[in-house]
PDB file of C-alpha atoms and ligand atoms in Angstrom:
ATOM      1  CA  UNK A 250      38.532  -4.994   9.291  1.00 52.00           C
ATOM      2  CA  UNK A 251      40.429  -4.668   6.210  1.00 49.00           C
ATOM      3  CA  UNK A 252      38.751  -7.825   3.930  1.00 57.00           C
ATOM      4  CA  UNK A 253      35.374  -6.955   4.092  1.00 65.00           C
ATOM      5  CA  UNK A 254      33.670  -3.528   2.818  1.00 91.00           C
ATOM      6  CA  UNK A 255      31.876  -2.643   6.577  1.00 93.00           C
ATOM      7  CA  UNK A 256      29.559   0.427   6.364  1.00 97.00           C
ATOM      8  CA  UNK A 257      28.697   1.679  10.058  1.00 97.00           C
ATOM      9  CA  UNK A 258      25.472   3.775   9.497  1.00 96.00           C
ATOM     10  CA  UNK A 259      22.726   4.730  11.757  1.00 96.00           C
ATOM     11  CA  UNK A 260      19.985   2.245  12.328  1.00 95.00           C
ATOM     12  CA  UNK A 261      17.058   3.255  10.460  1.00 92.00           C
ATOM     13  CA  UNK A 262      13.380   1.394  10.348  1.00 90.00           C
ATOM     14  CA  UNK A 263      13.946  -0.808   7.747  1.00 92.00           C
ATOM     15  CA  UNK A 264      16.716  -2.567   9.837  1.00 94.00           C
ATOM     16  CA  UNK A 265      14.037  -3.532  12.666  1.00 92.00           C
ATOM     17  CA  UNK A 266      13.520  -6.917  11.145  1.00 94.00           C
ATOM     18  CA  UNK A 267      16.967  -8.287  10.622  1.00 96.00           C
ATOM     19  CA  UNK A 268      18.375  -6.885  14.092  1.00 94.00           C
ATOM     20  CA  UNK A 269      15.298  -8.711  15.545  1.00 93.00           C
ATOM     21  CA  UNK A 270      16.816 -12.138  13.785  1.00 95.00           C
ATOM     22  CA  UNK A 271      20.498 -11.006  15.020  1.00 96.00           C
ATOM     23  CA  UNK A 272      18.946 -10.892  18.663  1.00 93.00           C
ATOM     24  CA  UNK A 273      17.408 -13.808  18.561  1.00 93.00           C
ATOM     25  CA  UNK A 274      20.747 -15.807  17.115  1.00 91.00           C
ATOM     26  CA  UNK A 275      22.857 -14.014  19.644  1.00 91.00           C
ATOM     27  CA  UNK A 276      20.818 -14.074  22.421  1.00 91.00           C
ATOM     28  CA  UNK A 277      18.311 -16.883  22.172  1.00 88.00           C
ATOM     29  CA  UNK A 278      14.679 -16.985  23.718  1.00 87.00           C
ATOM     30  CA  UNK A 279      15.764 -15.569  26.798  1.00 85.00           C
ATOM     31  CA  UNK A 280      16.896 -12.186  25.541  1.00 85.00           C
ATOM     32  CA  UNK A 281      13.603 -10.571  27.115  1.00 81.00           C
ATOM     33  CA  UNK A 282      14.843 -10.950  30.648  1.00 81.00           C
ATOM     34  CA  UNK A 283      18.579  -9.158  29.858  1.00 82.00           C
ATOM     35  CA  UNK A 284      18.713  -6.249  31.578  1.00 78.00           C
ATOM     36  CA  UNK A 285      19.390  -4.042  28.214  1.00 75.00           C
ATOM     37  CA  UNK A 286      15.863  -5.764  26.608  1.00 79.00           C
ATOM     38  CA  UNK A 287      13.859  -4.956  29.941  1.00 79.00           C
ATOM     39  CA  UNK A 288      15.452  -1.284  30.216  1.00 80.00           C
ATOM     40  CA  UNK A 289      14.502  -0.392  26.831  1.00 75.00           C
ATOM     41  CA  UNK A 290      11.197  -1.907  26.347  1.00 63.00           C
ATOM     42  CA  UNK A 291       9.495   0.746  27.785  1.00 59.00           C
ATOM     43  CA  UNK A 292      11.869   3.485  26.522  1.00 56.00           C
ATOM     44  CA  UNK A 293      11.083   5.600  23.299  1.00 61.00           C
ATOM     45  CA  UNK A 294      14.340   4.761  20.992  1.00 59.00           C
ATOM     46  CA  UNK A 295      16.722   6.611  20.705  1.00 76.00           C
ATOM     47  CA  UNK A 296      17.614   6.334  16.259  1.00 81.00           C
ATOM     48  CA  UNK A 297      20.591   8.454  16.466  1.00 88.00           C
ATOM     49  CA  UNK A 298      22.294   6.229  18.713  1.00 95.00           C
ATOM     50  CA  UNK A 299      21.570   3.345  17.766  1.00 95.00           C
ATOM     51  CA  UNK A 300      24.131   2.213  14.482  1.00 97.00           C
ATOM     52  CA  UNK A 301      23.857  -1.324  12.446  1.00 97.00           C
ATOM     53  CA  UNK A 302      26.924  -2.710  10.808  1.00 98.00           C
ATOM     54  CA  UNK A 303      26.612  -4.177   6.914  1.00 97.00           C
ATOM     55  CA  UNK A 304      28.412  -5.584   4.424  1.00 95.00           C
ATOM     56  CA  UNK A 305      26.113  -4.917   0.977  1.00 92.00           C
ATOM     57  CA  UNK A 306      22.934  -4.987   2.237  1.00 91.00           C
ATOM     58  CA  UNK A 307      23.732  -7.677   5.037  1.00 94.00           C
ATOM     59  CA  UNK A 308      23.493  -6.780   8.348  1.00 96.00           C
ATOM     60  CA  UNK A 309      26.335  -8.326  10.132  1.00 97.00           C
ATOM     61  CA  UNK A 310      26.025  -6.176  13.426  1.00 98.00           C
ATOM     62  CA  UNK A 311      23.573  -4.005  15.792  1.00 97.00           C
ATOM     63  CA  UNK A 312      24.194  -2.196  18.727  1.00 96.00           C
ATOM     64  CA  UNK A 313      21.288   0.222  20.546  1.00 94.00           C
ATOM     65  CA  UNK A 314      21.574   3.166  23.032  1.00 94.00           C
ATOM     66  CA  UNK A 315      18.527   3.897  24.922  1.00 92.00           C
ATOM     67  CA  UNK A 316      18.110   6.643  27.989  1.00 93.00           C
ATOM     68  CA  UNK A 317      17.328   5.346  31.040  1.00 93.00           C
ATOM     69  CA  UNK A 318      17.502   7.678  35.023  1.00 94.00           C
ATOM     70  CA  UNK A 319      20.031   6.563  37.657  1.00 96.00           C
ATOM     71  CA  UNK A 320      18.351   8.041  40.918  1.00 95.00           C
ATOM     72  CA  UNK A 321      15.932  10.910  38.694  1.00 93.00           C
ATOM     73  CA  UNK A 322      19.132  12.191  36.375  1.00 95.00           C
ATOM     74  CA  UNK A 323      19.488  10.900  32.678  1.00 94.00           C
ATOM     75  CA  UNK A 324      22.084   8.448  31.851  1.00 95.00           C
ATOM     76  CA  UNK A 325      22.475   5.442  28.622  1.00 95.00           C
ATOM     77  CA  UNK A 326      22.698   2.074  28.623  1.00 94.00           C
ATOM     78  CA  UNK A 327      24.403   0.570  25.928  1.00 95.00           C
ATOM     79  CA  UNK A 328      23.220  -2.908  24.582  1.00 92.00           C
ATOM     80  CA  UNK A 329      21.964  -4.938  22.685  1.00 93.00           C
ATOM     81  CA  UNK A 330      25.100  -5.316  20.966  1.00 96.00           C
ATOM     82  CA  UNK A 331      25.532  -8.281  18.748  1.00 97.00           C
ATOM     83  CA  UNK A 332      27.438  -9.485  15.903  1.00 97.00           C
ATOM     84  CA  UNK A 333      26.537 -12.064  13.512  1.00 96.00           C
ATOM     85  CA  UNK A 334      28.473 -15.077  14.198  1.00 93.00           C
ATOM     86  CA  UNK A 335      30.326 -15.962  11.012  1.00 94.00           C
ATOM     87  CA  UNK A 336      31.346 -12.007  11.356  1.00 96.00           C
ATOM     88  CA  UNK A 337      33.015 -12.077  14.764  1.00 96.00           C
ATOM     89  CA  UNK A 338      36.161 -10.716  15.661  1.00 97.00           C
ATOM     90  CA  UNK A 339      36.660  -8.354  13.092  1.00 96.00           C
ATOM     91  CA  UNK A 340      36.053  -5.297  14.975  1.00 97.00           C
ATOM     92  CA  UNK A 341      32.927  -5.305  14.049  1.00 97.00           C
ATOM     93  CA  UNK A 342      31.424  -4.981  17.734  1.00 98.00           C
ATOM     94  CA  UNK A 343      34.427  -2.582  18.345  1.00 98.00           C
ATOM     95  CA  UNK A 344      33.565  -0.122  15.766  1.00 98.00           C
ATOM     96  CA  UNK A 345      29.963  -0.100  16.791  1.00 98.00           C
ATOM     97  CA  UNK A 346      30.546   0.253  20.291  1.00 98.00           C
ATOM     98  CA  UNK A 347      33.111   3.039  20.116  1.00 98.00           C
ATOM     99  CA  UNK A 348      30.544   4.988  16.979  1.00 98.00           C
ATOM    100  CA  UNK A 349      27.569   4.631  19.774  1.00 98.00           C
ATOM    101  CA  UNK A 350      29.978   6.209  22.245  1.00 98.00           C
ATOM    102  CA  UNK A 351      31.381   8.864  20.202  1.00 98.00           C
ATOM    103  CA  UNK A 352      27.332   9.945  19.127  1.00 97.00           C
ATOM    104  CA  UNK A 353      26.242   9.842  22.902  1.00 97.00           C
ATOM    105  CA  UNK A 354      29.385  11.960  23.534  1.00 97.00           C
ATOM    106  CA  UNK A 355      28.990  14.404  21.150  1.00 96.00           C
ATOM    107  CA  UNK A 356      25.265  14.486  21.639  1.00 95.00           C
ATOM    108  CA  UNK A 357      25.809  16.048  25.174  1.00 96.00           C
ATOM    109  CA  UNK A 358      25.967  12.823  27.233  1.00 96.00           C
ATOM    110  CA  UNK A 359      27.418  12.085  30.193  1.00 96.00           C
ATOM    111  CA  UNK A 360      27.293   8.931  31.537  1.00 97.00           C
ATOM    112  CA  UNK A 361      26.733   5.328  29.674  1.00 97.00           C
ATOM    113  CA  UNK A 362      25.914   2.268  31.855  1.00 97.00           C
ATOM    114  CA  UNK A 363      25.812  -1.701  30.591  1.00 96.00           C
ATOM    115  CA  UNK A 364      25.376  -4.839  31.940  1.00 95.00           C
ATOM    116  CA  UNK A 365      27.945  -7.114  30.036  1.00 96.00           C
ATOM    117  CA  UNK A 366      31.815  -8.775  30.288  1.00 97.00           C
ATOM    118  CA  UNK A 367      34.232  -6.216  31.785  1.00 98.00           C
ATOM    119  CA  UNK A 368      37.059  -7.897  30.122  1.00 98.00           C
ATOM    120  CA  UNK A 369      35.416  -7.033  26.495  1.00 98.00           C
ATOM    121  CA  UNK A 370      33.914  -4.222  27.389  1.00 98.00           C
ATOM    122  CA  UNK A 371      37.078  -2.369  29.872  1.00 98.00           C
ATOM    123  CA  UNK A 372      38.635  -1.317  26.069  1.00 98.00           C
ATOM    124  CA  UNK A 373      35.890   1.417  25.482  1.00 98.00           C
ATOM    125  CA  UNK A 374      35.958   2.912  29.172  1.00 98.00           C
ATOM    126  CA  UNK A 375      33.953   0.629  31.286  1.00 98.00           C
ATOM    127  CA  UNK A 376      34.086   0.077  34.386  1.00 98.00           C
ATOM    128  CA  UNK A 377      32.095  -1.544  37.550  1.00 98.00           C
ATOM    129  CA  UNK A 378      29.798   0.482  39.132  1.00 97.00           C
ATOM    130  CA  UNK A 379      30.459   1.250  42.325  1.00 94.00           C
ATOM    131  CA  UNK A 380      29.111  -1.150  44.845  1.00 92.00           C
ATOM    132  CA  UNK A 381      25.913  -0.586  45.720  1.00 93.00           C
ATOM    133  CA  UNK A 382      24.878   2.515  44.149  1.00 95.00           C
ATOM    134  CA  UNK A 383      22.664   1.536  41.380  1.00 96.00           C
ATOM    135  CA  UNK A 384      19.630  -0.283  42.101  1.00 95.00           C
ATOM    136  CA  UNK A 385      18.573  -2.188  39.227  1.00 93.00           C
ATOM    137  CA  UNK A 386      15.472  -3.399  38.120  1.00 89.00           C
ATOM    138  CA  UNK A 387      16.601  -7.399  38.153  1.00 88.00           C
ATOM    139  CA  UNK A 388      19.505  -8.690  40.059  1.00 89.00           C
ATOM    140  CA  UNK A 389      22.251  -8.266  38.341  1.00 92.00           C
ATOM    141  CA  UNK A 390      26.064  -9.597  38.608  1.00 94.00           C
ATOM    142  CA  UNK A 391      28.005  -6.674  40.053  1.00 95.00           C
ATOM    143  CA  UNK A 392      30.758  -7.997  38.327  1.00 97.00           C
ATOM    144  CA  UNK A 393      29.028  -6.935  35.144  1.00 96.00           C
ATOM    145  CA  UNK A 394      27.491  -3.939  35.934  1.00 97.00           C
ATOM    146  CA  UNK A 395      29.708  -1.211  34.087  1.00 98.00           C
ATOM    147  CA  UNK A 396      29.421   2.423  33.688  1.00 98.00           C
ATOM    148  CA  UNK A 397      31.580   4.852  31.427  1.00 98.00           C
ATOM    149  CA  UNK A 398      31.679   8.377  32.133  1.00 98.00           C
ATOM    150  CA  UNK A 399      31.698  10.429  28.611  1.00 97.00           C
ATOM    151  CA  UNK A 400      32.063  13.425  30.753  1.00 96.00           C
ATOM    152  CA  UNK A 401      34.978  13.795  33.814  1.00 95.00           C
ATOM    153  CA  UNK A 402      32.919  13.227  36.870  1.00 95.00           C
ATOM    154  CA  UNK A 403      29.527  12.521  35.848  1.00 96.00           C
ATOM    155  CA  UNK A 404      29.410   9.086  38.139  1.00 95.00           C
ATOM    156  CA  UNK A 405      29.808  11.538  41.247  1.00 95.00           C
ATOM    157  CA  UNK A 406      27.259  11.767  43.429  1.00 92.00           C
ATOM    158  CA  UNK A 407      25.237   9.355  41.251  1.00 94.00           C
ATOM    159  CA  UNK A 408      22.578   6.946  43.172  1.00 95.00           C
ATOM    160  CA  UNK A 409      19.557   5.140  42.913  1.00 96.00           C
ATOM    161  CA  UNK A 410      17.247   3.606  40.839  1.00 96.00           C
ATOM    162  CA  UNK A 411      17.870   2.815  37.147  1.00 95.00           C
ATOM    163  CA  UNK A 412      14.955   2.818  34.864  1.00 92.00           C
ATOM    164  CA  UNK A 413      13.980   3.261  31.563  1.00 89.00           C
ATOM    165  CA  UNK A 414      12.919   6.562  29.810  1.00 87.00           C
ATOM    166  CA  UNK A 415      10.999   7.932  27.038  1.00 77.00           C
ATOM    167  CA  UNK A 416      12.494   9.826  24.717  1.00 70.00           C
ATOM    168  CA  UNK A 417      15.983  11.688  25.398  1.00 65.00           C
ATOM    169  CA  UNK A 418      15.803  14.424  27.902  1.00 56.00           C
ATOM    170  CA  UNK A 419      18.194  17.597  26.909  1.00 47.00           C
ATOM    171  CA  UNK A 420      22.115  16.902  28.023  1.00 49.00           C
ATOM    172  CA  UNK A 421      22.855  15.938  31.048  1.00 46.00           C
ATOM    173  CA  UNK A 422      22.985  19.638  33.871  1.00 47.00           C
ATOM    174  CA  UNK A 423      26.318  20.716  34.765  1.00 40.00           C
ATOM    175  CA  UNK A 424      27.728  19.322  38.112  1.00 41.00           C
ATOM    176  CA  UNK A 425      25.855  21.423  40.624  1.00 37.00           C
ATOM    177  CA  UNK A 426      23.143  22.209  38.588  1.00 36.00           C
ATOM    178  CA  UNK A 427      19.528  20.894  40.139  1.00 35.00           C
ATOM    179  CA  UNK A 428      18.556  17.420  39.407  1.00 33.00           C
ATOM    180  CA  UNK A 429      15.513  17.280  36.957  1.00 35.00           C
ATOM    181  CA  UNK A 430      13.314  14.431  37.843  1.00 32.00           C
ATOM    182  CA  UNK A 431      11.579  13.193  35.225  1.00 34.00           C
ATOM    183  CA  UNK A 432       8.448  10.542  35.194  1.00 33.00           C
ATOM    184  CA  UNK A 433       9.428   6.644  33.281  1.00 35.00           C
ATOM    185  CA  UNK A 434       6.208   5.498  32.102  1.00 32.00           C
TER     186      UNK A 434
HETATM  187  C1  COA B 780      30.456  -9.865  22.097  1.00 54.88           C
HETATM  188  C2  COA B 780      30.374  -9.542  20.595  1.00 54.88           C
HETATM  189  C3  COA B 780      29.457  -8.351  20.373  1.00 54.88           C
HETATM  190  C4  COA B 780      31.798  -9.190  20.102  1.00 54.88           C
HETATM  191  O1  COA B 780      31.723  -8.816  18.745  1.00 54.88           O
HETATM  192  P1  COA B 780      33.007  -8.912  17.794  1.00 54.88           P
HETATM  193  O2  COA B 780      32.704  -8.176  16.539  1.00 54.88           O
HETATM  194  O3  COA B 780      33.439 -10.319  17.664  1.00 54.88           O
HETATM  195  O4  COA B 780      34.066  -8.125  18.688  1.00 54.88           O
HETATM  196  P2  COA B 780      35.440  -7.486  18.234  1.00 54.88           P
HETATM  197  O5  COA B 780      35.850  -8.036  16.926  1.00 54.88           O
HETATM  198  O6  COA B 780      35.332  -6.039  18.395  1.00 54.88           O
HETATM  199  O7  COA B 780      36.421  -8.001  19.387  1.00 54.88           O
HETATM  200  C5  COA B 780      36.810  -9.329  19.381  1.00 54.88           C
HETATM  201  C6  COA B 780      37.743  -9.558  20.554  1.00 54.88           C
HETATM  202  O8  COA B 780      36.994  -9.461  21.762  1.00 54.88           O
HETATM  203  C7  COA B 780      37.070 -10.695  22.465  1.00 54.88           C
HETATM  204  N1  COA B 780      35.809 -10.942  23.119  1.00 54.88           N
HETATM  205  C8  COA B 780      34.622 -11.193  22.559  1.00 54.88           C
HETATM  206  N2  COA B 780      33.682 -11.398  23.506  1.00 54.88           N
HETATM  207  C9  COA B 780      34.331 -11.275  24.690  1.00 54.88           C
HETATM  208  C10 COA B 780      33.923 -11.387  26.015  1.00 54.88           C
HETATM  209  N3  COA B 780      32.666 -11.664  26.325  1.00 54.88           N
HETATM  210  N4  COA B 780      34.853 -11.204  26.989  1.00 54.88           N
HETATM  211  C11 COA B 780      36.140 -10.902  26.695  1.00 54.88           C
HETATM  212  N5  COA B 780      36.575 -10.790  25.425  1.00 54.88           N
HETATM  213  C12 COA B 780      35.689 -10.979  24.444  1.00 54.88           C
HETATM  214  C13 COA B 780      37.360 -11.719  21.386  1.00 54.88           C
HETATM  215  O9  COA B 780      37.946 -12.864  21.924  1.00 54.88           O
HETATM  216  C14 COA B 780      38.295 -10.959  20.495  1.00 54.88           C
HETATM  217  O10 COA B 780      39.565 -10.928  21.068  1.00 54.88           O
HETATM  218  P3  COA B 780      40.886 -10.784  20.125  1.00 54.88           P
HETATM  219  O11 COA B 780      40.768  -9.454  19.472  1.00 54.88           O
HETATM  220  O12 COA B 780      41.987 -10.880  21.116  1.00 54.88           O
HETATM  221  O13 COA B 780      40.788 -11.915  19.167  1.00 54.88           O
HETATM  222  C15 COA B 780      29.890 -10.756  19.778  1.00 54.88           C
HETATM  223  O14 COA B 780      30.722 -11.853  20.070  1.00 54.88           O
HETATM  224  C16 COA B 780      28.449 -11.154  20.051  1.00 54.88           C
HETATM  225  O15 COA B 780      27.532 -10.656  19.395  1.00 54.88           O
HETATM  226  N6  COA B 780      28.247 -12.088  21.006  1.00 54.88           N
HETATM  227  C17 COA B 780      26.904 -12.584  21.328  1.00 54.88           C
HETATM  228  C18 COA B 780      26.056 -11.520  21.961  1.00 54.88           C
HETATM  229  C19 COA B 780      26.710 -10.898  23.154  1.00 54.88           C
HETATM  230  O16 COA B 780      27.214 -11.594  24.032  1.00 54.88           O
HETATM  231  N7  COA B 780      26.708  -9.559  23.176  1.00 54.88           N
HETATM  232  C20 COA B 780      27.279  -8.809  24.253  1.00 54.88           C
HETATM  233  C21 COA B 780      26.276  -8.639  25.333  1.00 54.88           C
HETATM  234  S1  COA B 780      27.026  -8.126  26.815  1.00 54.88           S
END
């Protein structure tokens, strides 16, 4: 990324429309049904996770965090993420990706789960979930169901359903701390 002046910021409301146009140029009419679209409609969002890339006042890039439960204990999922076409590979989706991870991490989280291309994805710490553990909402490809743990250990012991959730629960309890089960609505 050294031709173009990128500025990585955190999403903000004014961005809503033009990420809403990226979406529907990356994704198409069917972006409702991906699993990152269903798993955060009902989710409160989560702003200081969610980062836009621009060049001037162009948004060229948008990738969103929202909190979700695996089996009653908080976790991420990371997606949409989408770069403008005419913008693609220059990092662009890297440097979003890795500025979403490195928020979530320092914000106390431990575990980030996608649905999306291993091979793109394996750079930033992905990897499939174990078979079987995570019960989705909507079939889903295990091949491209990927988690990342932020935190050593945080996939242990980790089972059930995933859903989405309002508003970001306080970080994730130390391994052998009591689950807190929370209500989605
Ligand atoms: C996937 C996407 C976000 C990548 O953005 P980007 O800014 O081009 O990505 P980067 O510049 O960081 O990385 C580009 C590299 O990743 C590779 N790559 C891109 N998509 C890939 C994929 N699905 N699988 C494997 N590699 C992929 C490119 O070939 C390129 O490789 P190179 O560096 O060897 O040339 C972008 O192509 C996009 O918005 N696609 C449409 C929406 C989408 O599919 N989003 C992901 C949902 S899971």
């Amino acid at each position: 990324m050294t031709d173009l002046a990128l500025q990585i910021r955190p999403e903000g409301p004014e961005d809503e429309e033009a990420i809403e146009r990226l979406h529907e140029r990356a994704f198409g009419p069917g972006r409702f049904a991906r699993t990152a679209f269903r798993l955060r409609e009902r989710g409160a969002a989560t702003p200081e996770l969610c980062f836009t890339a621009s060049v001037g006042t162009l948004i060229v890039g948008s990738v969103r965090v929202s909190p979700i439960l695996i089996g009653g204990a908080p976790a991420l999922v990371l997606g949409p993420l989408a770069v403008e076409p005419a913008f693609e590979k220059r990092g662009i989706g890297a440097a979003l990706t890795q500025r979403a991870l490195e928020a979530a991490r320092a914000g106390g989280h431990r575990l980030v789960l996608l649905v999306g291309d291993e091979p793109y994805y394996s750079r930033f710490g992905f990897a499939r979930a174990p078979a079987g553990r995570l019960e989705m909402p909507a079939p889903v490809n295990p091949a491209r169901l990927l988690v990342a743990e932020l935190q050593p250990g945080a996939l242990d012991g980790l089972e059930g359903r995933v859903m989405a959730r309002r508003g970001l629960a306080p970080p994730a309890q130390a391994p052998g701390a009591a689950v807190r089960i929370e209500t989605a609505s």
